[in-house]
Tab-separated table of C-alpha atoms in Angstrom:
chain	number	residue	atom	x	y	z
A	836	MET	CA	23.658	-14.850	0.408
A	837	ALA	CA	21.448	-11.810	1.077
A	838	ILE	CA	20.333	-11.096	4.644
A	839	PHE	CA	16.822	-11.225	3.241
A	840	LYS	CA	14.968	-11.076	-0.045
A	841	GLY	CA	11.581	-9.443	-0.501
A	842	ALA	CA	10.088	-6.762	1.744
A	843	GLY	CA	11.606	-5.765	5.054
A	844	VAL	CA	9.568	-3.387	7.190
A	845	ALA	CA	11.217	-0.244	8.543
A	846	ILE	CA	9.090	-0.612	11.634
A	847	VAL	CA	7.804	2.328	13.676
A	848	THR	CA	8.601	2.686	17.359
A	849	PRO	CA	5.250	2.856	19.172
A	850	MET	CA	5.071	5.274	22.087
A	851	THR	CA	2.897	5.643	25.167
A	852	GLU	CA	1.034	8.906	25.719
A	853	THR	CA	4.011	10.037	27.816
A	854	LYS	CA	6.288	9.296	24.856
A	855	GLU	CA	8.025	6.259	26.331
A	856	ILE	CA	8.613	3.225	24.108
A	857	ASN	CA	5.547	0.987	24.220
A	858	TYR	CA	7.117	-2.468	24.136
A	859	GLU	CA	3.816	-4.314	24.428
A	860	LYS	CA	2.592	-2.552	21.302
A	861	LEU	CA	5.908	-3.100	19.532
A	862	GLY	CA	5.487	-6.812	20.194
A	863	GLU	CA	1.996	-6.730	18.684
A	864	LEU	CA	3.262	-4.941	15.576
A	865	ILE	CA	6.067	-7.467	15.144
A	866	GLU	CA	3.626	-10.374	15.359
A	867	GLU	CA	1.296	-8.728	12.842
A	868	GLN	CA	4.187	-8.129	10.451
A	869	ILE	CA	5.355	-11.733	10.620
A	870	ALA	CA	1.793	-12.980	10.145
A	871	GLY	CA	1.439	-10.614	7.190
A	872	GLY	CA	4.372	-12.116	5.331
A	873	THR	CA	7.051	-9.509	5.985
A	874	ASP	CA	10.478	-10.891	5.148
A	875	ALA	CA	12.561	-8.976	7.725
A	876	ILE	CA	12.198	-6.490	10.576
A	877	ILE	CA	14.367	-3.384	10.414
A	878	ILE	CA	14.378	-1.845	13.887
A	879	CYS	CA	15.554	1.633	14.909
A	880	GLY	CA	15.797	3.142	11.468
A	881	THR	CA	14.597	6.616	10.489
A	882	THR	CA	11.006	5.370	10.571
A	883	GLY	CA	11.649	4.135	14.114
A	884	GLU	CA	12.563	7.664	15.270
A	885	SER	CA	16.073	6.494	16.124
A	886	SER	CA	17.421	10.039	16.215
A	887	THR	CA	15.318	10.841	19.290
A	888	LEU	CA	16.022	7.630	21.194
A	889	THR	CA	18.653	7.540	23.914
A	890	HIS	CA	21.429	4.992	23.440
A	891	GLU	CA	19.825	2.885	26.158
A	892	GLU	CA	16.398	2.999	24.502
A	893	HIS	CA	17.928	2.326	21.095
A	894	LEU	CA	19.689	-0.804	22.306
A	895	GLU	CA	16.756	-2.030	24.371
A	896	ALA	CA	14.452	-1.747	21.334
A	897	ILE	CA	16.925	-3.791	19.294
A	898	ARG	CA	17.313	-6.399	22.042
A	899	TYR	CA	13.557	-6.685	22.536
A	900	THR	CA	12.909	-7.092	18.814
A	901	ILE	CA	15.536	-9.801	18.388
A	902	GLU	CA	14.119	-11.761	21.316
A	903	LYS	CA	10.528	-11.299	20.157
A	904	VAL	CA	11.227	-12.372	16.584
A	905	ASN	CA	13.235	-15.340	17.868
A	906	HIS	CA	14.822	-16.290	14.518
A	907	ARG	CA	11.519	-16.521	12.627
A	908	ILE	CA	12.680	-13.906	10.130
A	909	PRO	CA	15.872	-11.813	9.997
A	910	VAL	CA	16.242	-8.733	12.206
A	911	VAL	CA	18.336	-5.866	10.856
A	912	ALA	CA	19.356	-3.277	13.435
A	913	GLY	CA	19.745	0.369	12.529
A	914	THR	CA	22.995	1.347	14.247
A	915	GLY	CA	24.251	4.224	12.133
A	916	SER	CA	25.389	7.537	13.586
A	917	ASN	CA	27.211	10.674	12.561
A	918	CYS	CA	29.794	9.710	15.201
A	919	THR	CA	31.909	6.756	14.139
A	920	GLU	CA	32.610	5.643	17.722
A	921	THR	CA	28.890	5.727	18.574
A	922	ALA	CA	28.064	3.641	15.494
A	923	ILE	CA	30.742	1.131	16.498
A	924	TYR	CA	29.321	0.881	20.019
A	925	LEU	CA	25.726	0.411	18.851
A	926	SER	CA	26.791	-2.077	16.183
A	927	GLN	CA	28.847	-4.196	18.567
A	928	GLU	CA	25.996	-4.324	21.075
A	929	ALA	CA	23.468	-5.264	18.362
A	930	GLU	CA	25.771	-8.074	17.259
A	931	LYS	CA	25.975	-9.349	20.860
A	932	TYR	CA	22.167	-9.425	21.023
A	933	GLY	CA	22.006	-11.579	17.903
A	934	ALA	CA	21.098	-9.174	15.087
A	935	ASP	CA	21.218	-10.780	11.656
A	936	GLY	CA	22.592	-7.639	10.055
A	937	LEU	CA	23.107	-3.913	10.454
A	938	LEU	CA	21.745	-0.926	8.546
A	939	LEU	CA	24.177	2.003	8.645
A	940	VAL	CA	22.938	5.385	7.496
A	941	SER	CA	25.616	7.718	6.168
A	942	PRO	CA	26.883	10.271	8.712
A	943	TYR	CA	24.430	13.163	8.811
A	944	TYR	CA	25.256	16.850	9.356
A	945	ASN	CA	29.038	16.275	9.299
A	946	LYS	CA	28.886	15.877	5.500
A	947	ALA	CA	31.965	13.690	5.317
A	948	THR	CA	34.032	13.462	2.136
A	949	GLN	CA	33.997	10.218	0.169
A	950	LYS	CA	37.357	9.401	1.788
A	951	GLY	CA	35.769	10.054	5.167
A	952	LEU	CA	32.819	7.795	4.330
A	953	ILE	CA	35.187	4.967	3.411
A	954	ALA	CA	37.067	5.372	6.705
A	955	HIS	CA	33.806	5.594	8.685
A	956	TYR	CA	32.211	2.501	7.208
A	957	THR	CA	35.413	0.483	7.219
A	958	SER	CA	35.990	1.185	10.910
A	959	ILE	CA	32.460	0.078	11.833
A	960	ALA	CA	32.562	-3.009	9.623
A	961	ASN	CA	35.917	-4.097	11.059
A	962	SER	CA	34.489	-3.892	14.585
A	963	VAL	CA	31.817	-6.555	13.939
A	964	SER	CA	31.450	-9.752	11.947
A	965	ILE	CA	27.782	-9.634	10.876
A	966	PRO	CA	26.724	-8.338	7.438
A	967	ILE	CA	26.182	-4.639	6.843
A	968	ILE	CA	23.818	-2.748	4.544
A	969	LEU	CA	24.855	0.810	3.707
A	970	TYR	CA	22.036	3.361	3.710
A	971	ASN	CA	22.250	6.166	1.164
A	972	ILE	CA	19.684	8.935	1.681
A	973	GLN	CA	21.143	12.314	0.804
A	974	SER	CA	17.814	14.108	1.355
A	975	ARG	CA	18.127	13.431	5.099
A	976	THR	CA	21.884	13.293	5.631
A	977	GLY	CA	23.208	16.012	3.327
A	978	VAL	CA	25.754	13.709	1.689
A	979	ASN	CA	25.543	11.239	-1.178
A	980	ILE	CA	27.516	8.001	-1.058
A	981	ALA	CA	28.950	7.961	-4.568
A	982	PRO	CA	28.555	4.766	-6.605
A	983	GLU	CA	32.346	4.473	-6.739
A	984	THR	CA	32.510	4.645	-2.929
A	985	ILE	CA	29.807	2.003	-2.527
A	986	ALA	CA	31.620	-0.256	-5.006
A	987	TYR	CA	34.953	0.248	-3.223
A	988	LEU	CA	33.461	-0.670	0.147
A	989	TYR	CA	31.643	-3.679	-1.260
A	990	LYS	CA	34.783	-5.008	-2.918
A	991	ASN	CA	37.229	-4.271	-0.097
A	992	VAL	CA	35.284	-4.820	3.139
A	993	GLU	CA	34.105	-8.402	3.478
A	994	ASN	CA	30.977	-7.867	5.584
A	995	ILE	CA	29.661	-4.848	3.671
A	996	VAL	CA	27.228	-6.757	1.494
A	997	GLY	CA	24.405	-4.422	0.507
A	998	VAL	CA	23.001	-0.946	0.067
A	999	LYS	CA	19.625	0.593	0.791
A	1000	GLU	CA	19.372	3.125	-2.019
A	1001	ALA	CA	17.061	6.059	-1.359
A	1002	SER	CA	18.679	8.675	-3.575
A	1003	GLY	CA	15.794	8.465	-6.020
A	1004	ASN	CA	18.349	8.573	-8.824
A	1005	ILE	CA	17.834	5.522	-11.020
A	1006	SER	CA	20.938	6.338	-13.053
A	1007	GLN	CA	23.001	6.259	-9.874
A	1008	VAL	CA	21.510	2.904	-8.908
A	1009	ALA	CA	22.375	1.522	-12.341
A	1010	LYS	CA	25.945	2.749	-11.894
A	1011	ILE	CA	26.208	1.014	-8.503
A	1012	MET	CA	25.100	-2.268	-10.040
A	1013	GLN	CA	27.449	-1.845	-12.999
A	1014	LEU	CA	30.440	-1.166	-10.735
A	1015	THR	CA	29.669	-4.167	-8.510
A	1016	ASP	CA	28.970	-6.506	-11.442
A	1017	GLY	CA	25.354	-6.693	-10.265
A	1018	LYS	CA	26.424	-8.602	-7.153
A	1019	ILE	CA	25.776	-6.172	-4.296
A	1020	ASP	CA	22.546	-6.777	-2.377
A	1021	LEU	CA	20.454	-3.831	-3.536
A	1022	TYR	CA	17.374	-2.754	-1.559
A	1023	SER	CA	15.042	0.011	-2.588
A	1024	GLY	CA	14.727	2.714	0.043
A	1025	ASN	CA	11.783	4.314	-1.753
A	1026	ASP	CA	8.429	2.552	-1.850
A	1027	ASP	CA	7.536	4.185	-5.175
A	1028	GLN	CA	10.636	2.748	-6.886
A	1029	VAL	CA	10.622	-0.881	-5.805
A	1030	ILE	CA	10.042	-2.378	-9.240
A	1031	PRO	CA	12.610	-0.172	-11.064
A	1032	LEU	CA	15.312	-1.160	-8.550
A	1033	LEU	CA	14.391	-4.837	-8.694
A	1034	ALA	CA	14.651	-4.598	-12.485
A	1035	LEU	CA	18.263	-3.439	-12.069
A	1036	GLY	CA	19.078	-6.529	-10.019
A	1037	GLY	CA	17.765	-5.609	-6.581
A	1038	CYS	CA	16.719	-8.228	-4.052
A	1039	GLY	CA	14.095	-6.308	-2.110
A	1040	VAL	CA	12.859	-3.197	-0.365
A	1041	ILE	CA	13.234	-1.719	3.106
A	1042	SER	CA	9.773	-0.299	3.329
A	1043	VAL	CA	7.640	2.255	5.153
A	1044	LEU	CA	4.541	1.042	3.295
A	1045	SER	CA	4.980	-2.395	4.863
A	1046	ASN	CA	3.938	-0.953	8.228
A	1047	ILE	CA	0.349	-0.704	6.997
A	1048	ALA	CA	0.328	-3.098	4.026
A	1049	PRO	CA	2.777	-5.932	4.769
A	1050	ARG	CA	1.157	-8.558	2.566
A	1051	GLN	CA	0.862	-6.306	-0.478
A	1052	THR	CA	4.447	-5.048	-0.148
A	1053	HIS	CA	5.790	-8.573	0.243
A	1054	ASP	CA	3.742	-9.728	-2.750
A	1055	MET	CA	4.947	-6.824	-4.890
A	1056	ALA	CA	8.593	-7.728	-4.317
A	1057	MET	CA	8.247	-11.494	-4.439
A	1058	LYS	CA	6.050	-11.553	-7.525
A	1059	PHE	CA	8.793	-9.692	-9.383
A	1060	LEU	CA	11.565	-11.915	-8.028
A	1061	GLU	CA	9.555	-15.004	-9.007
A	1062	GLY	CA	8.982	-13.763	-12.553
A	1063	ASP	CA	5.483	-12.271	-12.338
A	1064	VAL	CA	6.504	-8.816	-13.513
A	1065	ALA	CA	2.986	-7.799	-14.541
A	1066	GLY	CA	1.571	-8.759	-11.143
A	1067	ALA	CA	4.322	-6.881	-9.322
A	1068	ARG	CA	3.854	-3.811	-11.496
A	1069	GLU	CA	0.116	-3.809	-10.856
A	1070	ILE	CA	0.664	-3.609	-7.080
A	1071	GLN	CA	3.345	-0.937	-7.450
A	1072	LEU	CA	1.177	1.328	-9.569
A	1073	LYS	CA	-1.929	0.815	-7.440
A	1074	ALA	CA	0.074	1.796	-4.354
A	1075	ILE	CA	1.436	5.082	-5.752
A	1076	PRO	CA	-1.332	7.391	-4.368
A	1077	LEU	CA	-0.989	5.795	-0.929
A	1078	ILE	CA	2.805	6.070	-1.027
A	1079	GLU	CA	2.512	9.741	-1.976
A	1080	ALA	CA	0.191	10.297	0.979
A	1081	LEU	CA	2.628	8.472	3.286
A	1082	PHE	CA	5.320	10.970	2.331
A	1083	CYS	CA	3.284	14.185	2.049
A	1084	GLU	CA	4.821	15.131	5.403
A	1085	VAL	CA	8.187	14.010	6.706
A	1086	ASN	CA	8.463	10.312	7.577
A	1087	PRO	CA	7.378	8.864	10.048
A	1088	ILE	CA	4.627	11.427	10.719
A	1089	PRO	CA	2.168	10.009	8.141
A	1090	VAL	CA	2.830	6.306	8.756
A	1091	LYS	CA	2.239	6.691	12.489
A	1092	ALA	CA	-0.962	8.584	11.689
A	1093	ALA	CA	-1.967	5.765	9.328
A	1094	LEU	CA	-1.417	3.102	11.962
A	1095	ASN	CA	-3.470	5.111	14.451
A	1096	LEU	CA	-6.235	5.460	11.837
A	1097	MET	CA	-6.197	1.655	11.642
A	1098	GLY	CA	-6.694	1.460	15.399
A	1099	LYS	CA	-3.172	0.202	16.100
A	1100	GLU	CA	-2.614	2.831	18.820
A	1101	VAL	CA	1.081	3.420	18.176
A	1102	GLY	CA	0.909	6.706	20.060
A	1103	PRO	CA	2.475	10.101	19.424
A	1104	LEU	CA	5.741	11.205	17.881
A	1105	ARG	CA	8.711	12.535	19.780
A	1106	PRO	CA	9.574	16.219	19.301
A	1107	PRO	CA	10.564	17.906	17.111
A	1108	LEU	CA	8.150	15.855	14.987
A	1109	THR	CA	4.544	16.981	15.279
A	1110	GLU	CA	1.187	15.389	14.519
A	1111	MET	CA	-0.055	15.308	10.929
A	1112	GLU	CA	-2.010	18.279	9.586
A	1113	PRO	CA	-5.775	17.534	9.415
A	1114	ALA	CA	-6.032	18.102	5.658
A	1115	ASN	CA	-3.140	15.736	5.007
A	1116	GLN	CA	-4.632	13.168	7.368
A	1117	GLN	CA	-7.880	13.273	5.369
A	1118	ARG	CA	-5.884	12.710	2.185
A	1119	LEU	CA	-4.074	9.801	3.836
A	1120	ALA	CA	-7.307	8.203	5.049
A	1121	ALA	CA	-8.817	8.444	1.565
A	1122	ALA	CA	-5.733	6.868	-0.026
A	1123	MET	CA	-5.772	4.059	2.522
A	1124	LYS	CA	-9.415	3.278	1.805
A	1125	GLU	CA	-8.756	3.345	-1.940
A	1126	PHE	CA	-5.947	0.821	-1.469
A	1127	GLY	CA	-8.266	-1.438	0.511
A	1128	ILE	CA	-6.962	-0.810	4.028
A	1129	GLU	CA	-9.644	-0.866	6.711
A	1130	LEU	CA	-9.803	2.082	9.108
A	1131	ALA	CA	-10.922	1.828	12.711
């Protein structure tokens, strides 16, 4: 059984003006997401600026989120690292806190071989008992998890149950589903490709868009899963200009800007990320209004 079906939000990590984690604001965002119909909270992913959090901050954000959500919807903890031992440590701690699952990005910078990826993921999975979603995003990590590698891990490691696919390569996604007999839990990692991946047998999306449009993103996924393909497609196509604006600069720069435009006061980004360029922010604001999102 999938950890979740529908739309899980890759939630931002709100910061104070001094760039400390703003837990009060994080709590508000979590409540708004649950009220908006989000199907899962994914904490400390790329969108949550995990690469600039200390281990202590990373784990405290996971612990806080699990306690705040309190079993209302699943919480998936981002615990991946380019160091296998670090990923094991973070994963074991997240399991102790009560995470419903883990999201493990492929090791970045090291550029491991496929054999190395199998060893890395197997070691982490064997150190915990909760389900694991692999995260394939070559544009940020420098390495692609080959469909054959994903299929091997799915078939040979019991608690590796899913993959967040953000390669953008629909042919690769089709190959993954073919090699796993359509049984792996497939999540779109790209908001502009939710419907194509669901059509190949996916069960949902791990979404940046959900931060600012939780109800629409949930509806897009669930309409498709419930058989309303036309309704799902309508939301997907309407959202394309907004999604393009949300990725016109590197994530999570635009989505944090969008939340601040909505008056959510999620604060600044941690260096080396910088604030959004004014021209791009104007484009983002226009796309948000066009999609029906109210600005402050």
